[in-house]
Amino acid sequence: MNQAYEDLLAHQKQTMALGRIGGLMSWDQEVMMPRKGADSRAEQSGALSAVMHDRRTDPRIGDWLDAIPTEGLTPTAAANIRLIRRSYDRTCLIPKALAEETAKVTTKAQITWAEARATNDVAAFAPTLRHVIDLTRQYADCLKANGSRYDALLDDYEPGATEAGIAGIFDRLRVGLVDLKTRISDSEHSPPKATGDFTEDAQMALARDLAGAFTYDWQAGRLDLSVHPFSSGTRGDARITTRVDPQNPFDCLYSTIHETGHALYEQGVAPDLDWQPAGQSVSMGVHESQSRFCENQIGRSAPFAEFLWPKFQEAFGNAGLGSADDLYRATNRVAPGFIRTEADEVHYNLHIMLRFDLERALIGDDLQVDDLEAAWNERFETDFGVAVPDPARGMLQDVHWSCGLFGYFPTYSLGNVYAGCLDKAMRGDLPDRDQMVSSGDLAPVVTWLREKVHRTGSLLAPGEVIAEATGAEPSEAALLDYLDAKFGAIYGL
Amino acid sequence: MNQAYEDLLAHQKQTMALGRIGGLMSWDQEVMMPRKGADSRAEQSGALSAVMHDRRTDPRIGDWLDAIPTEGLTPTAAANIRLIRRSYDRTCLIPKALAEETAKVTTKAQITWAEARATNDVAAFAPTLRHVIDLTRQYADCLKANGSRYDALLDDYEPGATEAGIAGIFDRLRVGLVDLKTRISDSEHSPPKATGDFTEDAQMALARDLAGAFTYDWQAGRLDLSVHPFSSGTRGDARITTRVDPQNPFDCLYSTIHETGHALYEQGVAPDLDWQPAGQSVSMGVHESQSRFCENQIGRSAPFAEFLWPKFQEAFGNAGLGSADDLYRATNRVAPGFIRTEADEVHYNLHIMLRFDLERALIGDDLQVDDLEAAWNERFETDFGVAVPDPARGMLQDVHWSCGLFGYFPTYSLGNVYAGCLDKAMRGDLPDRDQMVSSGDLAPVVTWLREKVHRTGSLLAPGEVIAEATGAEPSEAALLDYLDAKFGAIYGL
């Protein structure tokens, strides 16, 4: 390649290295940082953000891009140039002061949110949330051109996705889910519930064991506790977190498997393209397809329950369950809970649709922060049939809005849709998958994901990655078929 | 103040914020980072280092400094300007490529060192150490002007100190220490030794308890494990680490107290001068005076043993000891051990003098890396009377050289000298100190340190801080008097 391309990639590598530092800072803030470190950390985030903004808008990037011949590019070079051009054009539209203020405000907002959540104090969080929304609107206004603010935000997480396209998928998905949950609630079947004493040590030991079974590389990551489970980092340093509920071990175990799915993607994404934009994970939706696939299509399957049952008994005793089938059904109880991350597969996407509609209204100025709690609670009761008891189980439950992550939530449901597509395709390629999973041999499953999804990096667009992997355009139909079959059997529908 | 000063301070604040990010990265690397994260972290360190170098050599700093009137400055402004000028002038002498390469190489070198130490493999570390020394020499050559390379390096850690000045103090200190250790080894007194089963949980719980007794603010820090105990961060986020030896609880407990002393300085340094150069700790020697004072003059005193004894019994049982006086003497056994950080107060400075002489020779090209192990072992046997059994207990025991920290070791002994001076002065100001300490009321001790040392920040030079606090120029005499009196009583000399 020519010198401009070499210079551009070298510059990009340093920018990516600084970006990884930002990832470490966020991880530390959630997992390790003492409370009084927040003010200083906010200054640090602001300073790094300013540096990143300067680098991303460095006019030399434009010069280098212009100096690279457009003909005869390798697919990798073409993807790198496409991704850098896109980032450069977008970032140049954002004033540096706005980027810096947003970094500072959202760093502090996460602390304010955590405290408000702990004390159920919506009023304590409201001014901060207003500030974050105001900054997010300003940001979207810089980018939206002729599209909607929300389209502009979506593009950061799912390049190419649109509000209208997602609304279409969600509308069709909603019909199927509401029908299924109604049939389930009318069913006389009631899966068993695990009860007993689930110590933190036993939960964490089993969580580590399961992450390892999914081939998580412990030399390239670590597992810690945080309020909200998340994954962070990439390649040689892809960390995960979980949380422990002494009443319910499945929260810890399935959060761990979920985050392991994310980390497997990072640990396996295009290993030969390190430090290149084409070698990065392609979108939040595809990322979520990896975590949800591991968590649900594998982790909450009947064969996995067979694998898990002896380990579960060793860790916790029988916990009121009598067999692997009991465990399978216990991990697939369908009930209208308040917490998104603990939701069953039938209700999960309804949680997302609630947030999708509310955050579109917030960003579009059709809903004010003062009215958010009432709007949340009303919509929740309509969709789930139960009243929200307190804000920690309502509008304060998720960290996202305090981080300024508007447009992020729908990628969770896109991930579920993609996971449904991948599951269908993998069953064709690995007809013996159930036997592999029940014996705890998950390597072939992960290898399939590596080859079909991880290795592609960002060489293709998100929808193209799924279409290439599955041989068909992504559609919600596979997910609905999977859910109907699975829960139809469990609930005798 | 004028606009140039405001702009300079605002620029400085962002630089300091980025510097704190570097501190977090180092902490994470030692305490949390998975092994395979090393390569990426090296790139991150290099990228941040390049950013820092650009900022520190930003020509606007020179312009701002020139535009600030030299008359009518407050003492704080004068100190800020003096410190920024010094940093700017020094940094401008270092080529950016050298700064960046040093950051990358030393980041990886710490991993190489840790592995070499674990496997006692000097040959595996030698090429890396040669590389680090070569970079350090280049660095010193940029700065040394008419002084020695070693003077140039010292100036980073103890501004104003010189090789010759330190050699003079060390020569006088050495005479007294050799005399004292000879008399002790001739003594028939043998202090008791703690024996038993010291679990990690019990050690860490007591370590936390003791850090709290020293008023360590847990909302502004945390305690973790690392290979080599250290403190990191400042103000609202001043973290400490320790390590656990199941055979010897004192390593964990006194490492914790030592690092707590460092952290107390950071948590208390000039609180009204945050984000200003004048509001930072003044030197490594003064820093070490705080840690060593807490560890030795307080932590290894007879009154502290009275406070510790019931806690110790609760944690570990009697461990072969019969009284607080036994505990006092057990924590003050004098013996020629191999490990610097575990050394008693009589031998400690002899460890430093060994490193001081060897590293001066390495930097001055009078000693080659290939000859270092032999030189270390020969000198050790001469000074301590025992042969080094393996490199992990010899030249591979300390992380410093892998980090490029040449010129740092002597500040440990300067810290001991300063701690001797502070102890003498504090006894005059707090005649009831022994009673306070034996009852566990350490707040007056810490308040004295806060007011006499911490609050001063960098408004004065290091030696001036100690002179102001104690009313006399620093001298090794106070330390030698303290050691003679203490160990004379314990060993019946």
PDB file of C-alpha atoms in Angstrom, chain A residues 211-344:
ATOM      1  CA  ALA A 211     -17.323 -19.330  31.481  1.00  0.00           C
ATOM      2  CA  GLY A 212     -14.454 -21.777  31.108  1.00  0.00           C
ATOM      3  CA  ALA A 213     -16.785 -24.377  29.540  1.00  0.00           C
ATOM      4  CA  PHE A 214     -17.622 -21.740  26.920  1.00  0.00           C
ATOM      5  CA  THR A 215     -13.844 -21.604  26.232  1.00  0.00           C
ATOM      6  CA  TYR A 216     -13.431 -18.160  27.814  1.00  0.00           C
ATOM      7  CA  ASP A 217      -9.669 -17.534  27.941  1.00  0.00           C
ATOM      8  CA  TRP A 218      -8.764 -16.661  31.543  1.00  0.00           C
ATOM      9  CA  GLN A 219      -5.330 -15.449  30.463  1.00  0.00           C
ATOM     10  CA  ALA A 220      -7.118 -12.847  28.352  1.00  0.00           C
ATOM     11  CA  GLY A 221      -9.759 -11.694  30.807  1.00  0.00           C
ATOM     12  CA  ARG A 222     -11.148 -11.766  34.326  1.00  0.00           C
ATOM     13  CA  LEU A 223     -14.504 -11.994  36.111  1.00  0.00           C
ATOM     14  CA  ASP A 224     -15.530  -9.465  38.769  1.00  0.00           C
ATOM     15  CA  LEU A 225     -18.642  -8.157  40.436  1.00  0.00           C
ATOM     16  CA  SER A 226     -20.500  -4.980  39.463  1.00  0.00           C
ATOM     17  CA  VAL A 227     -23.942  -3.475  39.979  1.00  0.00           C
ATOM     18  CA  HIS A 228     -24.832  -4.034  36.333  1.00  0.00           C
ATOM     19  CA  PRO A 229     -23.047  -6.923  34.575  1.00  0.00           C
ATOM     20  CA  PHE A 230     -21.053  -5.888  31.525  1.00  0.00           C
ATOM     21  CA  SER A 231     -18.143  -6.869  29.321  1.00  0.00           C
ATOM     22  CA  SER A 232     -15.217  -4.596  28.511  1.00  0.00           C
ATOM     23  CA  GLY A 233     -12.027  -4.611  26.505  1.00  0.00           C
ATOM     24  CA  THR A 234     -10.912  -6.676  23.567  1.00  0.00           C
ATOM     25  CA  ARG A 235      -8.601  -9.492  22.428  1.00  0.00           C
ATOM     26  CA  GLY A 236      -5.954 -10.142  25.099  1.00  0.00           C
ATOM     27  CA  ASP A 237      -7.876  -8.257  27.774  1.00  0.00           C
ATOM     28  CA  ALA A 238     -11.629  -8.887  27.482  1.00  0.00           C
ATOM     29  CA  ARG A 239     -13.072  -8.640  30.981  1.00  0.00           C
ATOM     30  CA  ILE A 240     -16.506  -9.609  32.205  1.00  0.00           C
ATOM     31  CA  THR A 241     -18.550  -8.887  35.318  1.00  0.00           C
ATOM     32  CA  THR A 242     -21.559 -10.444  36.975  1.00  0.00           C
ATOM     33  CA  ARG A 243     -23.593  -9.956  40.136  1.00  0.00           C
ATOM     34  CA  VAL A 244     -24.831 -12.194  42.938  1.00  0.00           C
ATOM     35  CA  ASP A 245     -28.387 -12.531  44.209  1.00  0.00           C
ATOM     36  CA  PRO A 246     -28.366 -14.857  47.220  1.00  0.00           C
ATOM     37  CA  GLN A 247     -31.979 -15.883  46.441  1.00  0.00           C
ATOM     38  CA  ASN A 248     -31.474 -16.627  42.768  1.00  0.00           C
ATOM     39  CA  PRO A 249     -28.295 -18.216  41.410  1.00  0.00           C
ATOM     40  CA  PHE A 250     -29.456 -17.962  37.803  1.00  0.00           C
ATOM     41  CA  ASP A 251     -28.906 -14.193  37.732  1.00  0.00           C
ATOM     42  CA  CYS A 252     -25.197 -14.691  38.424  1.00  0.00           C
ATOM     43  CA  LEU A 253     -24.791 -17.750  36.190  1.00  0.00           C
ATOM     44  CA  TYR A 254     -26.648 -16.455  33.149  1.00  0.00           C
ATOM     45  CA  SER A 255     -25.192 -12.953  33.426  1.00  0.00           C
ATOM     46  CA  THR A 256     -21.803 -14.625  33.360  1.00  0.00           C
ATOM     47  CA  ILE A 257     -22.656 -16.725  30.297  1.00  0.00           C
ATOM     48  CA  HIS A 258     -24.104 -13.648  28.604  1.00  0.00           C
ATOM     49  CA  GLU A 259     -20.986 -11.555  29.188  1.00  0.00           C
ATOM     50  CA  THR A 260     -18.832 -14.527  28.229  1.00  0.00           C
ATOM     51  CA  GLY A 261     -20.603 -14.501  24.867  1.00  0.00           C
ATOM     52  CA  HIS A 262     -19.584 -10.875  24.395  1.00  0.00           C
ATOM     53  CA  ALA A 263     -16.022 -11.590  25.483  1.00  0.00           C
ATOM     54  CA  LEU A 264     -15.710 -14.608  23.152  1.00  0.00           C
ATOM     55  CA  TYR A 265     -16.502 -12.277  20.262  1.00  0.00           C
ATOM     56  CA  GLU A 266     -13.791  -9.845  21.401  1.00  0.00           C
ATOM     57  CA  GLN A 267     -11.282 -12.598  22.123  1.00  0.00           C
ATOM     58  CA  GLY A 268     -11.887 -14.058  18.665  1.00  0.00           C
ATOM     59  CA  VAL A 269     -12.633 -11.138  16.381  1.00  0.00           C
ATOM     60  CA  ALA A 270     -10.441 -11.044  13.257  1.00  0.00           C
ATOM     61  CA  PRO A 271      -7.154 -11.921  15.015  1.00  0.00           C
ATOM     62  CA  ASP A 272      -5.026 -11.022  11.995  1.00  0.00           C
ATOM     63  CA  LEU A 273      -6.509  -7.518  11.833  1.00  0.00           C
ATOM     64  CA  ASP A 274      -5.542  -6.241  15.290  1.00  0.00           C
ATOM     65  CA  TRP A 275      -5.276  -2.437  15.521  1.00  0.00           C
ATOM     66  CA  GLN A 276      -7.259  -2.003  12.297  1.00  0.00           C
ATOM     67  CA  PRO A 277     -10.832  -0.708  12.094  1.00  0.00           C
ATOM     68  CA  ALA A 278     -11.760  -3.728   9.961  1.00  0.00           C
ATOM     69  CA  GLY A 279     -10.623  -5.958  12.823  1.00  0.00           C
ATOM     70  CA  GLN A 280     -13.162  -4.659  15.318  1.00  0.00           C
ATOM     71  CA  SER A 281     -16.554  -6.027  16.308  1.00  0.00           C
ATOM     72  CA  VAL A 282     -19.071  -4.759  13.788  1.00  0.00           C
ATOM     73  CA  SER A 283     -22.041  -3.549  15.854  1.00  0.00           C
ATOM     74  CA  MET A 284     -23.785  -3.756  19.181  1.00  0.00           C
ATOM     75  CA  GLY A 285     -26.545  -5.863  17.634  1.00  0.00           C
ATOM     76  CA  VAL A 286     -24.119  -8.489  16.370  1.00  0.00           C
ATOM     77  CA  HIS A 287     -22.313  -8.285  19.711  1.00  0.00           C
ATOM     78  CA  GLU A 288     -25.560  -8.946  21.515  1.00  0.00           C
ATOM     79  CA  SER A 289     -26.330 -11.860  19.194  1.00  0.00           C
ATOM     80  CA  GLN A 290     -23.208 -13.564  20.553  1.00  0.00           C
ATOM     81  CA  SER A 291     -24.081 -12.985  24.202  1.00  0.00           C
ATOM     82  CA  ARG A 292     -27.749 -13.894  23.814  1.00  0.00           C
ATOM     83  CA  PHE A 293     -26.973 -16.972  21.755  1.00  0.00           C
ATOM     84  CA  CYS A 294     -24.623 -18.267  24.457  1.00  0.00           C
ATOM     85  CA  GLU A 295     -27.039 -17.321  27.222  1.00  0.00           C
ATOM     86  CA  ASN A 296     -30.296 -18.576  25.695  1.00  0.00           C
ATOM     87  CA  GLN A 297     -29.994 -20.798  22.644  1.00  0.00           C
ATOM     88  CA  ILE A 298     -27.180 -22.715  24.386  1.00  0.00           C
ATOM     89  CA  GLY A 299     -27.281 -21.845  28.100  1.00  0.00           C
ATOM     90  CA  ARG A 300     -31.042 -22.188  28.553  1.00  0.00           C
ATOM     91  CA  SER A 301     -31.362 -25.290  26.356  1.00  0.00           C
ATOM     92  CA  ALA A 302     -32.352 -28.749  27.585  1.00  0.00           C
ATOM     93  CA  PRO A 303     -28.955 -30.283  26.648  1.00  0.00           C
ATOM     94  CA  PHE A 304     -27.149 -27.557  28.599  1.00  0.00           C
ATOM     95  CA  ALA A 305     -29.346 -28.301  31.624  1.00  0.00           C
ATOM     96  CA  GLU A 306     -28.133 -31.913  31.437  1.00  0.00           C
ATOM     97  CA  PHE A 307     -24.545 -30.654  31.472  1.00  0.00           C
ATOM     98  CA  LEU A 308     -25.239 -28.139  34.259  1.00  0.00           C
ATOM     99  CA  TRP A 309     -27.324 -30.336  36.570  1.00  0.00           C
ATOM    100  CA  PRO A 310     -24.485 -32.302  38.302  1.00  0.00           C
ATOM    101  CA  LYS A 311     -22.452 -29.088  38.676  1.00  0.00           C
ATOM    102  CA  PHE A 312     -25.485 -27.299  40.049  1.00  0.00           C
ATOM    103  CA  GLN A 313     -26.127 -30.055  42.583  1.00  0.00           C
ATOM    104  CA  GLU A 314     -22.505 -30.013  43.671  1.00  0.00           C
ATOM    105  CA  ALA A 315     -22.608 -26.264  44.210  1.00  0.00           C
ATOM    106  CA  PHE A 316     -26.004 -25.850  45.833  1.00  0.00           C
ATOM    107  CA  GLY A 317     -27.534 -29.261  46.539  1.00  0.00           C
ATOM    108  CA  ASN A 318     -30.830 -30.081  44.853  1.00  0.00           C
ATOM    109  CA  ALA A 319     -32.370 -26.673  45.642  1.00  0.00           C
ATOM    110  CA  GLY A 320     -35.837 -28.156  45.408  1.00  0.00           C
ATOM    111  CA  LEU A 321     -35.236 -29.587  41.920  1.00  0.00           C
ATOM    112  CA  GLY A 322     -35.341 -33.275  41.068  1.00  0.00           C
ATOM    113  CA  SER A 323     -33.720 -33.623  37.658  1.00  0.00           C
ATOM    114  CA  ALA A 324     -31.975 -31.972  34.753  1.00  0.00           C
ATOM    115  CA  ASP A 325     -35.401 -31.463  33.214  1.00  0.00           C
ATOM    116  CA  ASP A 326     -36.540 -29.625  36.359  1.00  0.00           C
ATOM    117  CA  LEU A 327     -33.450 -27.438  36.061  1.00  0.00           C
ATOM    118  CA  TYR A 328     -34.211 -26.818  32.377  1.00  0.00           C
ATOM    119  CA  ARG A 329     -37.738 -25.729  33.183  1.00  0.00           C
ATOM    120  CA  ALA A 330     -36.591 -23.708  36.240  1.00  0.00           C
ATOM    121  CA  THR A 331     -34.239 -21.717  34.025  1.00  0.00           C
ATOM    122  CA  ASN A 332     -37.087 -21.061  31.592  1.00  0.00           C
ATOM    123  CA  ARG A 333     -39.882 -19.902  33.869  1.00  0.00           C
ATOM    124  CA  VAL A 334     -41.926 -17.232  32.129  1.00  0.00           C
ATOM    125  CA  ALA A 335     -43.186 -14.470  34.404  1.00  0.00           C
ATOM    126  CA  PRO A 336     -43.635 -10.719  34.057  1.00  0.00           C
ATOM    127  CA  GLY A 337     -40.636  -9.521  36.148  1.00  0.00           C
ATOM    128  CA  PHE A 338     -39.552  -5.932  36.543  1.00  0.00           C
ATOM    129  CA  ILE A 339     -35.852  -6.227  35.697  1.00  0.00           C
ATOM    130  CA  ARG A 340     -34.832  -6.410  32.053  1.00  0.00           C
ATOM    131  CA  THR A 341     -31.595  -8.314  32.620  1.00  0.00           C
ATOM    132  CA  GLU A 342     -33.442 -10.999  34.582  1.00  0.00           C
ATOM    133  CA  ALA A 343     -36.306 -11.298  32.098  1.00  0.00           C
ATOM    134  CA  ASP A 344     -37.214 -14.569  30.434  1.00  0.00           C
TER     135      ASP A 344
END
